[in-house]
């Protein structure tokens, strides 16, 4: 394949540049419409992509994606999830372990990894289960998963909490061997039995069993202390409360090696949506109060929360087309993650595009230790590139969701732009807003 | 004039005028119930479906009788056993009912909010009446309680201004309590909830009522005391240490009855746990209006059915 | 209710009280020998009219005549065609209506559907010996085989005209007006 020229896009939203990509790597960059840019014309250029008016950032890296395969291919497959990821501007996703069978052996994680390679449009990095069958009783073969072809570095029982403090301690210690990280789904199971929504005045009125903030905060507090005690790094999944932010802020101030993520929906939506009893808003952890949303935004701005991760959780229609208590928890989020982030942080001026690139690409790649991902838009970097078009605003159409499931809470709502192009290791995966 | 909305989902949806309209209509219908011919032709040709996902013979019979007295065609669909099973059945059932041309669906479901789904998911066109959903609401129970209170304490007229109602028991899991707090407040009554803190929902401060942990203190103010059913299984959830302790602290027995004002009444939505939240002698005492509540239930439900279905509103959606 | 200038008064207060007296005398004459007369007004304006008639009959006869109200809303055949209506009080004298002569009273007789509903309502209340009908205005346009026994005034009307009876007890004034513009649905029955 010859060279690709990405013309007129603004890296990090700054000055427009023409970017030359050859053999999977950014080989040259020069300001657009300047003398010498013509040098890019001519021989060896196989494809030109128009990026004028667009923002160019490193391909996004999601640390928290449910691809459902193996086991729930009716909801999503590795192939369809990869497509959804590409359409959302991602070049790498971390596939959560709560599949069926659970990704708790080298065999399963290698299978997931191989399917990702076959799909070939994003890096699919399997997350290994911390405990066998997510049962919270016995450590899974973390070393074998790390040493497998999938080179697993992130371990999580996500969907469930590693509740047993001793098991959590052992997991934190054990992954030091290969510099892995345990990503904790912080939810005290006893405090959240049958929980349906954030606990507070609204849950009291709606008669839905409450999911108290303390059930998240207490686990995070315990885990950061454990991480400090054993000198391991810890990652906290989908932080959802103001109290959790305070605990993490405290831990970071103490020098504890903790990182944390927040989902786009916890940065935008609040629990009042539950009043409709429409299960499209049922998610775990649940939507919280406006003051939590504000605290989470602030935490992203100041860096207390390191990254934004989707918790993309596809569910087939019938799992949402029912009464609230019977409905599955989760929302799809790959296709909309950048749009929501732009709405919350760019349009408000809270963050720059470089900050967004850090929080959605560079830092998640670092936490997941993914080679060639999260590299800067600069010559020499692997060409994982996302081009955001802020002019393509409009309501989110169901067609824009290319994954298998349509359980997005944003259908019909305004998106502040769309993904125009995506390059994955130098190959276009999305061109002009459509899968290449 | 659109007196009620299309559906009756929450007691909180009723404003004072609408609540009074229902109570006044109930009073007129009560006179029909007293005569020898109790049947009215009002809803001839209308189809009313009783959709019960939870066992509740008394509520089901009450609605059934109410609909039949208004000459509606009544279909009863008991989907018991599937209460908290897979939710798809709710949708499938709804689509079936829609195909049958139901003008109203009276739904009892173990999941909070299930009637909202029926009303808003686009599966059916008819009116939805909430006959009790999970731990959320039971608006017709609150209406019949308000009617009972009004006839005993307010001479059967007007609102409940100044009436003090004490609701005792498992408020946390009680749809009856939720609906009553909302409706009694709308009608001007003062409500005090009494329960151990474990059975009061977190966030209760936002409710229009006061809360006490001490039954004896609250009883002295009461014009009416409403005892909620307490399930012995709650003990397993550590909500209280033992049924004995519960009943000692929060049960209504004969000595406590003495604390009440002279004309205060004792209510219970049924079914009662005699000996747990209410002693047998209290349940059978002259202050207890529990049987009357049942009778009023039929009339209140007739009123609701008439006001929801007795005009063009539910068909034409007219405004 | 706003009355447009095209409205004209067809009966004034004096006309109305003369009509009430005449109807009352006719009722007495017609039901001579029956002690068990009951006058039942159909809400809204049939009720004050019934009360006036009952009082007048009582004066003539020298003893009180039972009088009540019978709301026919729940028996109407046009319920699905209109927005739901509030129920008016039904008040049947304590002795009931079995074996009695019931005189139904309404302000305006039009299609006859209200009276049909009233007959059904009476039927569900008991078994009167005789049922008769008194109205202040018969404006024609019957849709059912129903005929009044006692009439205040025959008032031929066009269908697009509106007849409006007002009584002091309800409206603060006694009169009957006719209006060629539509001013509402006061004479639905
Ligand atoms: Zn999770």
Short mmCIF file of N, CA and C in Angstrom, two decimals, chain A residues 53-197:
data_model
loop_
_atom_site.label_atom_id
_atom_site.label_comp_id
_atom_site.label_asym_id
_atom_site.label_seq_id
_atom_site.Cartn_x
_atom_site.Cartn_y
_atom_site.Cartn_z
N UNK A 53 -11.30 21.41 8.33
CA UNK A 53 -12.33 21.76 9.33
C UNK A 53 -12.42 20.77 10.47
N UNK A 54 -11.59 19.73 10.43
CA UNK A 54 -11.69 18.67 11.44
C UNK A 54 -10.55 18.75 12.44
N UNK A 55 -10.76 18.04 13.54
CA UNK A 55 -9.75 17.93 14.58
C UNK A 55 -9.14 16.53 14.51
N UNK A 56 -7.82 16.49 14.59
CA UNK A 56 -7.12 15.20 14.48
C UNK A 56 -6.50 14.85 15.83
N UNK A 57 -6.85 13.67 16.33
CA UNK A 57 -6.29 13.22 17.61
C UNK A 57 -5.85 11.76 17.47
N UNK A 58 -5.07 11.31 18.42
CA UNK A 58 -4.68 9.90 18.37
C UNK A 58 -5.92 9.01 18.46
N UNK A 59 -5.87 7.85 17.83
CA UNK A 59 -6.97 6.91 17.92
C UNK A 59 -7.32 6.63 19.38
N UNK A 60 -8.63 6.57 19.65
CA UNK A 60 -9.06 6.43 21.04
C UNK A 60 -8.83 5.00 21.55
N UNK A 61 -8.58 4.90 22.84
CA UNK A 61 -8.33 3.61 23.48
C UNK A 61 -9.35 3.44 24.60
N UNK A 62 -10.16 2.40 24.51
CA UNK A 62 -11.17 2.18 25.55
C UNK A 62 -10.69 1.09 26.49
N UNK A 63 -10.68 1.42 27.75
CA UNK A 63 -10.22 0.44 28.74
C UNK A 63 -11.37 -0.43 29.26
N UNK A 64 -12.58 -0.19 28.79
CA UNK A 64 -13.72 -0.89 29.40
C UNK A 64 -14.82 -1.10 28.37
N UNK A 65 -14.77 -2.25 27.70
CA UNK A 65 -15.73 -2.54 26.63
C UNK A 65 -16.27 -3.95 26.84
N UNK A 66 -17.57 -4.09 26.70
CA UNK A 66 -18.15 -5.44 26.73
C UNK A 66 -18.48 -5.85 25.31
N UNK A 67 -17.74 -6.83 24.80
CA UNK A 67 -17.96 -7.28 23.42
C UNK A 67 -18.85 -8.51 23.36
N UNK A 68 -19.18 -9.08 24.53
CA UNK A 68 -20.18 -10.16 24.66
C UNK A 68 -19.79 -11.50 24.04
N UNK A 69 -18.76 -11.53 23.23
CA UNK A 69 -18.35 -12.79 22.64
C UNK A 69 -17.16 -13.33 23.41
N UNK A 70 -17.16 -14.60 23.78
CA UNK A 70 -18.16 -15.63 23.47
C UNK A 70 -19.37 -15.60 24.40
N UNK A 71 -20.48 -16.14 23.92
CA UNK A 71 -21.63 -16.41 24.78
C UNK A 71 -22.87 -15.62 24.47
N UNK A 72 -22.73 -14.31 24.22
CA UNK A 72 -23.92 -13.52 23.94
C UNK A 72 -23.77 -12.83 22.59
N UNK A 73 -23.53 -13.65 21.59
CA UNK A 73 -23.35 -13.10 20.25
C UNK A 73 -24.62 -12.45 19.73
N UNK A 74 -25.76 -12.70 20.41
CA UNK A 74 -26.98 -12.00 20.00
C UNK A 74 -26.92 -10.52 20.37
N UNK A 75 -26.09 -10.19 21.37
CA UNK A 75 -25.98 -8.79 21.79
C UNK A 75 -24.86 -8.06 21.06
N UNK A 76 -23.75 -8.73 20.88
CA UNK A 76 -22.60 -8.12 20.21
C UNK A 76 -21.62 -9.24 19.90
N UNK A 77 -20.82 -9.03 18.88
CA UNK A 77 -19.71 -9.95 18.63
C UNK A 77 -18.43 -9.13 18.61
N UNK A 78 -17.33 -9.82 18.60
CA UNK A 78 -16.06 -9.10 18.54
C UNK A 78 -15.99 -8.30 17.24
N UNK A 79 -16.54 -8.87 16.16
CA UNK A 79 -16.51 -8.17 14.88
C UNK A 79 -17.42 -6.94 14.91
N UNK A 80 -18.66 -7.09 15.39
CA UNK A 80 -19.57 -5.93 15.38
C UNK A 80 -19.14 -4.89 16.40
N UNK A 81 -18.63 -5.36 17.53
CA UNK A 81 -18.14 -4.42 18.54
C UNK A 81 -16.94 -3.65 18.02
N UNK A 82 -16.10 -4.33 17.24
CA UNK A 82 -14.95 -3.64 16.65
C UNK A 82 -15.41 -2.56 15.69
N UNK A 83 -16.46 -2.86 14.94
CA UNK A 83 -17.00 -1.87 14.01
C UNK A 83 -17.57 -0.66 14.77
N UNK A 84 -18.31 -0.96 15.84
CA UNK A 84 -18.85 0.14 16.64
C UNK A 84 -17.71 0.99 17.20
N UNK A 85 -16.65 0.30 17.61
CA UNK A 85 -15.50 1.02 18.16
C UNK A 85 -14.88 1.93 17.10
N UNK A 86 -14.66 1.38 15.92
CA UNK A 86 -14.06 2.18 14.85
C UNK A 86 -14.93 3.39 14.54
N UNK A 87 -16.23 3.17 14.45
CA UNK A 87 -17.14 4.28 14.14
C UNK A 87 -17.13 5.33 15.24
N UNK A 88 -16.73 4.94 16.43
CA UNK A 88 -16.65 5.89 17.53
C UNK A 88 -15.27 6.52 17.64
N UNK A 89 -14.36 6.18 16.72
CA UNK A 89 -13.04 6.79 16.75
C UNK A 89 -12.02 6.00 17.55
N UNK A 90 -12.36 4.78 17.92
CA UNK A 90 -11.42 3.97 18.70
C UNK A 90 -10.52 3.15 17.78
N UNK A 91 -9.30 2.97 18.23
CA UNK A 91 -8.38 2.06 17.54
C UNK A 91 -7.96 0.92 18.44
N UNK A 92 -8.46 0.95 19.68
CA UNK A 92 -8.14 -0.13 20.62
C UNK A 92 -9.24 -0.22 21.66
N UNK A 93 -9.69 -1.44 21.93
CA UNK A 93 -10.64 -1.63 23.03
C UNK A 93 -10.16 -2.76 23.92
N UNK A 94 -10.57 -2.68 25.17
CA UNK A 94 -10.27 -3.76 26.11
C UNK A 94 -11.56 -4.53 26.36
N UNK A 95 -11.53 -5.82 25.98
CA UNK A 95 -12.75 -6.62 26.03
C UNK A 95 -12.89 -7.23 27.42
N UNK A 96 -13.97 -6.84 28.10
CA UNK A 96 -14.16 -7.30 29.47
C UNK A 96 -14.35 -8.82 29.53
N UNK A 97 -14.06 -9.35 30.72
CA UNK A 97 -13.95 -10.81 30.87
C UNK A 97 -15.27 -11.51 31.16
N UNK A 98 -16.34 -10.74 31.40
CA UNK A 98 -17.58 -11.40 31.84
C UNK A 98 -18.38 -11.95 30.67
N UNK A 99 -17.72 -12.84 29.93
CA UNK A 99 -18.38 -13.52 28.82
C UNK A 99 -18.75 -14.92 29.28
N UNK A 100 -19.26 -15.72 28.36
CA UNK A 100 -19.61 -17.08 28.71
C UNK A 100 -19.06 -18.01 27.63
N UNK A 101 -18.04 -18.76 27.88
CA UNK A 101 -17.35 -18.87 29.16
C UNK A 101 -16.60 -17.58 29.52
N UNK A 102 -16.33 -17.46 30.81
CA UNK A 102 -15.59 -16.31 31.32
C UNK A 102 -14.16 -16.34 30.78
N UNK A 103 -13.64 -15.15 30.50
CA UNK A 103 -12.25 -15.07 30.03
C UNK A 103 -11.31 -15.20 31.23
N UNK A 104 -11.21 -16.43 31.72
CA UNK A 104 -10.39 -16.65 32.91
C UNK A 104 -9.26 -17.65 32.66
N UNK A 105 -9.06 -18.00 31.39
CA UNK A 105 -7.95 -18.89 31.06
C UNK A 105 -7.23 -18.34 29.83
N UNK A 106 -6.00 -18.83 29.64
CA UNK A 106 -5.24 -18.42 28.45
C UNK A 106 -6.00 -18.76 27.18
N UNK A 107 -6.71 -19.90 27.21
CA UNK A 107 -7.44 -20.34 26.02
C UNK A 107 -8.49 -19.33 25.60
N UNK A 108 -9.29 -18.88 26.55
CA UNK A 108 -10.37 -17.96 26.19
C UNK A 108 -9.81 -16.60 25.77
N UNK A 109 -8.84 -16.09 26.50
CA UNK A 109 -8.33 -14.76 26.13
C UNK A 109 -7.63 -14.81 24.78
N UNK A 110 -6.98 -15.91 24.47
CA UNK A 110 -6.34 -16.02 23.15
C UNK A 110 -7.38 -16.07 22.04
N UNK A 111 -8.48 -16.75 22.32
CA UNK A 111 -9.56 -16.82 21.33
C UNK A 111 -10.13 -15.42 21.06
N UNK A 112 -10.36 -14.68 22.13
CA UNK A 112 -10.89 -13.33 21.98
C UNK A 112 -9.89 -12.48 21.19
N UNK A 113 -8.64 -12.61 21.58
CA UNK A 113 -7.60 -11.81 20.92
C UNK A 113 -7.54 -12.13 19.44
N UNK A 114 -7.61 -13.45 19.13
CA UNK A 114 -7.50 -13.87 17.74
C UNK A 114 -8.70 -13.35 16.93
N UNK A 115 -9.88 -13.41 17.52
CA UNK A 115 -11.06 -12.88 16.82
C UNK A 115 -10.89 -11.39 16.54
N UNK A 116 -10.25 -10.72 17.46
CA UNK A 116 -10.01 -9.28 17.27
C UNK A 116 -9.06 -9.05 16.10
N UNK A 117 -8.04 -9.89 16.02
CA UNK A 117 -7.08 -9.76 14.92
C UNK A 117 -7.78 -10.06 13.60
N UNK A 118 -8.66 -11.06 13.61
CA UNK A 118 -9.39 -11.40 12.38
C UNK A 118 -10.27 -10.25 11.93
N UNK A 119 -10.97 -9.64 12.89
CA UNK A 119 -11.82 -8.50 12.55
C UNK A 119 -10.95 -7.38 12.01
N UNK A 120 -9.82 -7.15 12.70
CA UNK A 120 -8.77 -6.34 12.12
C UNK A 120 -9.02 -4.86 11.99
N UNK A 121 -9.95 -4.30 12.74
CA UNK A 121 -10.15 -2.87 12.59
C UNK A 121 -9.87 -2.08 13.87
N UNK A 122 -9.69 -2.77 14.98
CA UNK A 122 -9.17 -2.14 16.19
C UNK A 122 -8.32 -3.20 16.89
N UNK A 123 -7.44 -2.75 17.78
CA UNK A 123 -6.77 -3.72 18.65
C UNK A 123 -7.77 -4.18 19.70
N UNK A 124 -8.02 -5.48 19.77
CA UNK A 124 -8.87 -6.01 20.82
C UNK A 124 -7.98 -6.62 21.88
N UNK A 125 -7.96 -5.97 23.01
CA UNK A 125 -7.10 -6.42 24.11
C UNK A 125 -7.98 -7.10 25.15
N UNK A 126 -7.88 -8.41 25.29
CA UNK A 126 -8.72 -9.07 26.29
C UNK A 126 -8.34 -8.66 27.71
N UNK A 127 -9.36 -8.49 28.53
CA UNK A 127 -9.16 -8.32 29.97
C UNK A 127 -9.34 -9.71 30.58
N UNK A 128 -8.47 -10.09 31.46
CA UNK A 128 -8.60 -11.39 32.10
C UNK A 128 -9.41 -11.29 33.38
N UNK A 129 -10.14 -12.35 33.68
CA UNK A 129 -10.87 -12.37 34.95
C UNK A 129 -9.88 -12.46 36.11
N UNK A 130 -10.22 -11.85 37.22
CA UNK A 130 -9.37 -11.95 38.41
C UNK A 130 -9.58 -13.30 39.08
N UNK A 131 -10.85 -13.72 39.13
CA UNK A 131 -11.13 -14.98 39.83
C UNK A 131 -11.81 -15.95 38.87
N UNK A 132 -11.66 -17.22 39.16
CA UNK A 132 -12.21 -18.27 38.31
C UNK A 132 -13.73 -18.09 38.19
N UNK A 133 -14.20 -17.97 36.97
CA UNK A 133 -15.64 -17.85 36.73
C UNK A 133 -16.26 -16.61 37.33
N UNK A 134 -15.46 -15.63 37.66
CA UNK A 134 -15.91 -14.39 38.33
C UNK A 134 -16.59 -14.70 39.66
N UNK A 135 -16.26 -15.84 40.21
CA UNK A 135 -16.99 -16.26 41.41
C UNK A 135 -16.43 -15.63 42.69
N UNK A 136 -15.27 -15.02 42.57
CA UNK A 136 -14.72 -14.35 43.75
C UNK A 136 -14.19 -15.31 44.79
N UNK A 137 -13.85 -16.52 44.35
CA UNK A 137 -13.41 -17.51 45.33
C UNK A 137 -11.94 -17.88 45.18
N UNK A 138 -11.46 -17.86 43.94
CA UNK A 138 -10.14 -18.42 43.71
C UNK A 138 -9.52 -17.66 42.55
N UNK A 139 -8.24 -17.31 42.65
CA UNK A 139 -7.60 -16.55 41.58
C UNK A 139 -7.60 -17.34 40.28
N UNK A 140 -7.90 -16.66 39.18
CA UNK A 140 -7.75 -17.27 37.87
C UNK A 140 -6.26 -17.35 37.53
N UNK A 141 -5.93 -18.01 36.45
CA UNK A 141 -4.50 -18.17 36.08
C UNK A 141 -4.01 -16.89 35.42
N UNK A 142 -3.75 -15.92 36.27
CA UNK A 142 -3.38 -14.60 35.78
C UNK A 142 -2.08 -14.65 35.00
N UNK A 143 -1.13 -15.41 35.48
CA UNK A 143 0.18 -15.49 34.83
C UNK A 143 0.06 -16.09 33.44
N UNK A 144 -0.74 -17.13 33.34
CA UNK A 144 -0.90 -17.78 32.03
C UNK A 144 -1.54 -16.83 31.03
N UNK A 145 -2.50 -16.06 31.49
CA UNK A 145 -3.15 -15.11 30.59
C UNK A 145 -2.16 -14.01 30.17
N UNK A 146 -1.32 -13.61 31.12
CA UNK A 146 -0.33 -12.58 30.82
C UNK A 146 0.68 -13.09 29.80
N UNK A 147 1.03 -14.36 29.94
CA UNK A 147 2.06 -14.92 29.07
C UNK A 147 1.50 -15.39 27.73
N UNK A 148 0.18 -15.39 27.58
CA UNK A 148 -0.44 -15.90 26.36
C UNK A 148 -0.21 -14.94 25.20
N UNK A 149 -0.64 -15.36 24.03
CA UNK A 149 -0.52 -14.50 22.85
C UNK A 149 -1.28 -13.20 23.05
N UNK A 150 -2.28 -13.23 23.91
CA UNK A 150 -3.08 -12.03 24.14
C UNK A 150 -2.36 -11.03 25.04
N UNK A 151 -1.27 -11.41 25.64
CA UNK A 151 -0.51 -10.62 26.64
C UNK A 151 -1.40 -9.75 27.50
N UNK A 152 -2.25 -10.40 28.26
CA UNK A 152 -3.19 -9.67 29.11
C UNK A 152 -2.44 -8.90 30.19
N UNK A 153 -2.82 -7.63 30.35
CA UNK A 153 -2.21 -6.82 31.41
C UNK A 153 -3.27 -6.25 32.36
N UNK A 154 -4.52 -6.25 31.92
CA UNK A 154 -5.59 -5.72 32.77
C UNK A 154 -6.47 -6.88 33.21
N UNK A 155 -6.72 -6.93 34.50
CA UNK A 155 -7.52 -8.03 35.05
C UNK A 155 -8.71 -7.44 35.80
N UNK A 156 -9.87 -8.02 35.54
CA UNK A 156 -11.06 -7.48 36.19
C UNK A 156 -12.16 -8.53 36.23
N UNK A 157 -12.89 -8.52 37.33
CA UNK A 157 -14.11 -9.33 37.42
C UNK A 157 -15.32 -8.47 37.05
N UNK A 158 -15.10 -7.42 36.28
CA UNK A 158 -16.13 -6.41 36.05
C UNK A 158 -17.50 -7.01 35.78
N UNK A 159 -18.48 -6.32 36.30
CA UNK A 159 -19.83 -6.86 36.41
C UNK A 159 -20.04 -7.28 37.85
N UNK A 160 -18.94 -7.79 38.40
CA UNK A 160 -18.94 -8.15 39.81
C UNK A 160 -17.72 -7.54 40.47
N UNK A 161 -17.81 -7.40 41.76
CA UNK A 161 -16.74 -6.81 42.54
C UNK A 161 -15.88 -7.93 43.14
N UNK A 162 -14.56 -7.74 43.12
CA UNK A 162 -13.72 -8.67 43.89
C UNK A 162 -13.90 -8.24 45.35
N UNK A 163 -14.84 -8.91 45.98
CA UNK A 163 -15.33 -8.43 47.26
C UNK A 163 -14.46 -8.89 48.43
N UNK A 164 -13.98 -10.12 48.32
CA UNK A 164 -13.18 -10.69 49.41
C UNK A 164 -11.87 -9.90 49.53
N UNK A 165 -11.64 -9.26 50.66
CA UNK A 165 -10.46 -8.40 50.78
C UNK A 165 -9.15 -9.17 50.64
N UNK A 166 -9.14 -10.39 51.10
CA UNK A 166 -7.90 -11.17 51.01
C UNK A 166 -7.59 -11.52 49.56
N UNK A 167 -8.63 -11.92 48.84
CA UNK A 167 -8.46 -12.25 47.42
C UNK A 167 -8.01 -11.02 46.64
N UNK A 168 -8.58 -9.89 46.98
CA UNK A 168 -8.20 -8.64 46.31
C UNK A 168 -6.74 -8.33 46.59
N UNK A 169 -6.35 -8.50 47.82
CA UNK A 169 -4.95 -8.26 48.18
C UNK A 169 -4.04 -9.17 47.36
N UNK A 170 -4.39 -10.44 47.31
CA UNK A 170 -3.54 -11.39 46.59
C UNK A 170 -3.45 -11.03 45.10
N UNK A 171 -4.57 -10.65 44.53
CA UNK A 171 -4.57 -10.29 43.10
C UNK A 171 -3.68 -9.08 42.86
N UNK A 172 -3.82 -8.08 43.72
CA UNK A 172 -2.99 -6.88 43.57
C UNK A 172 -1.51 -7.24 43.63
N UNK A 173 -1.18 -8.13 44.56
CA UNK A 173 0.23 -8.54 44.70
C UNK A 173 0.70 -9.34 43.50
N UNK A 174 -0.15 -10.29 43.09
CA UNK A 174 0.28 -11.27 42.10
C UNK A 174 0.58 -10.63 40.75
N UNK A 175 -0.22 -9.64 40.34
CA UNK A 175 -0.03 -9.07 39.00
C UNK A 175 1.25 -8.23 38.90
N UNK A 176 1.91 -8.01 40.03
CA UNK A 176 3.17 -7.26 39.97
C UNK A 176 4.21 -8.00 39.12
N UNK A 177 4.12 -9.33 39.10
CA UNK A 177 5.06 -10.15 38.33
C UNK A 177 5.23 -9.65 36.91
N UNK A 178 4.11 -9.28 36.29
CA UNK A 178 4.15 -8.88 34.88
C UNK A 178 3.61 -7.47 34.72
N UNK A 179 3.72 -6.70 35.80
CA UNK A 179 3.28 -5.31 35.79
C UNK A 179 1.84 -5.15 35.28
N UNK A 180 1.01 -6.06 35.73
CA UNK A 180 -0.41 -5.95 35.37
C UNK A 180 -1.13 -5.02 36.32
N UNK A 181 -2.41 -4.84 36.05
CA UNK A 181 -3.21 -3.99 36.93
C UNK A 181 -4.57 -4.66 37.15
N UNK A 182 -5.07 -4.53 38.37
CA UNK A 182 -6.41 -5.02 38.67
C UNK A 182 -7.37 -3.85 38.53
N UNK A 183 -8.39 -4.04 37.69
CA UNK A 183 -9.42 -3.01 37.50
C UNK A 183 -10.65 -3.44 38.29
N UNK A 184 -10.91 -2.68 39.32
CA UNK A 184 -11.99 -3.11 40.24
C UNK A 184 -13.33 -2.47 39.89
N UNK A 185 -14.33 -3.33 39.79
CA UNK A 185 -15.73 -2.87 39.72
C UNK A 185 -16.17 -2.73 41.18
N UNK A 186 -16.17 -1.50 41.66
CA UNK A 186 -16.32 -1.26 43.10
C UNK A 186 -17.79 -1.25 43.49
N UNK A 187 -18.24 -2.34 44.05
CA UNK A 187 -19.66 -2.45 44.43
C UNK A 187 -19.78 -3.48 45.53
N UNK A 188 -20.02 -3.02 46.73
CA UNK A 188 -20.21 -3.96 47.82
C UNK A 188 -21.48 -4.77 47.55
N UNK A 189 -21.34 -6.08 47.45
CA UNK A 189 -22.52 -6.85 47.02
C UNK A 189 -23.64 -6.87 48.05
N UNK A 190 -23.29 -6.90 49.32
CA UNK A 190 -24.35 -6.96 50.34
C UNK A 190 -25.14 -5.66 50.40
N UNK A 191 -24.42 -4.55 50.23
CA UNK A 191 -25.10 -3.25 50.30
C UNK A 191 -25.93 -2.96 49.06
N UNK A 192 -25.78 -3.80 48.04
CA UNK A 192 -26.49 -3.50 46.78
C UNK A 192 -27.34 -4.68 46.32
N UNK A 193 -27.76 -5.50 47.26
CA UNK A 193 -28.60 -6.63 46.86
C UNK A 193 -29.88 -6.12 46.21
N UNK A 194 -30.16 -6.63 45.02
CA UNK A 194 -31.37 -6.27 44.26
C UNK A 194 -31.44 -4.78 43.93
N UNK A 195 -30.31 -4.09 44.02
CA UNK A 195 -30.33 -2.63 43.81
C UNK A 195 -30.73 -2.27 42.39
N UNK A 196 -31.50 -1.22 42.26
CA UNK A 196 -32.06 -0.84 40.97
C UNK A 196 -31.66 0.55 40.51
N UNK A 197 -31.34 1.42 41.46
CA UNK A 197 -31.00 2.80 41.09
C UNK A 197 -30.30 3.46 42.26
#
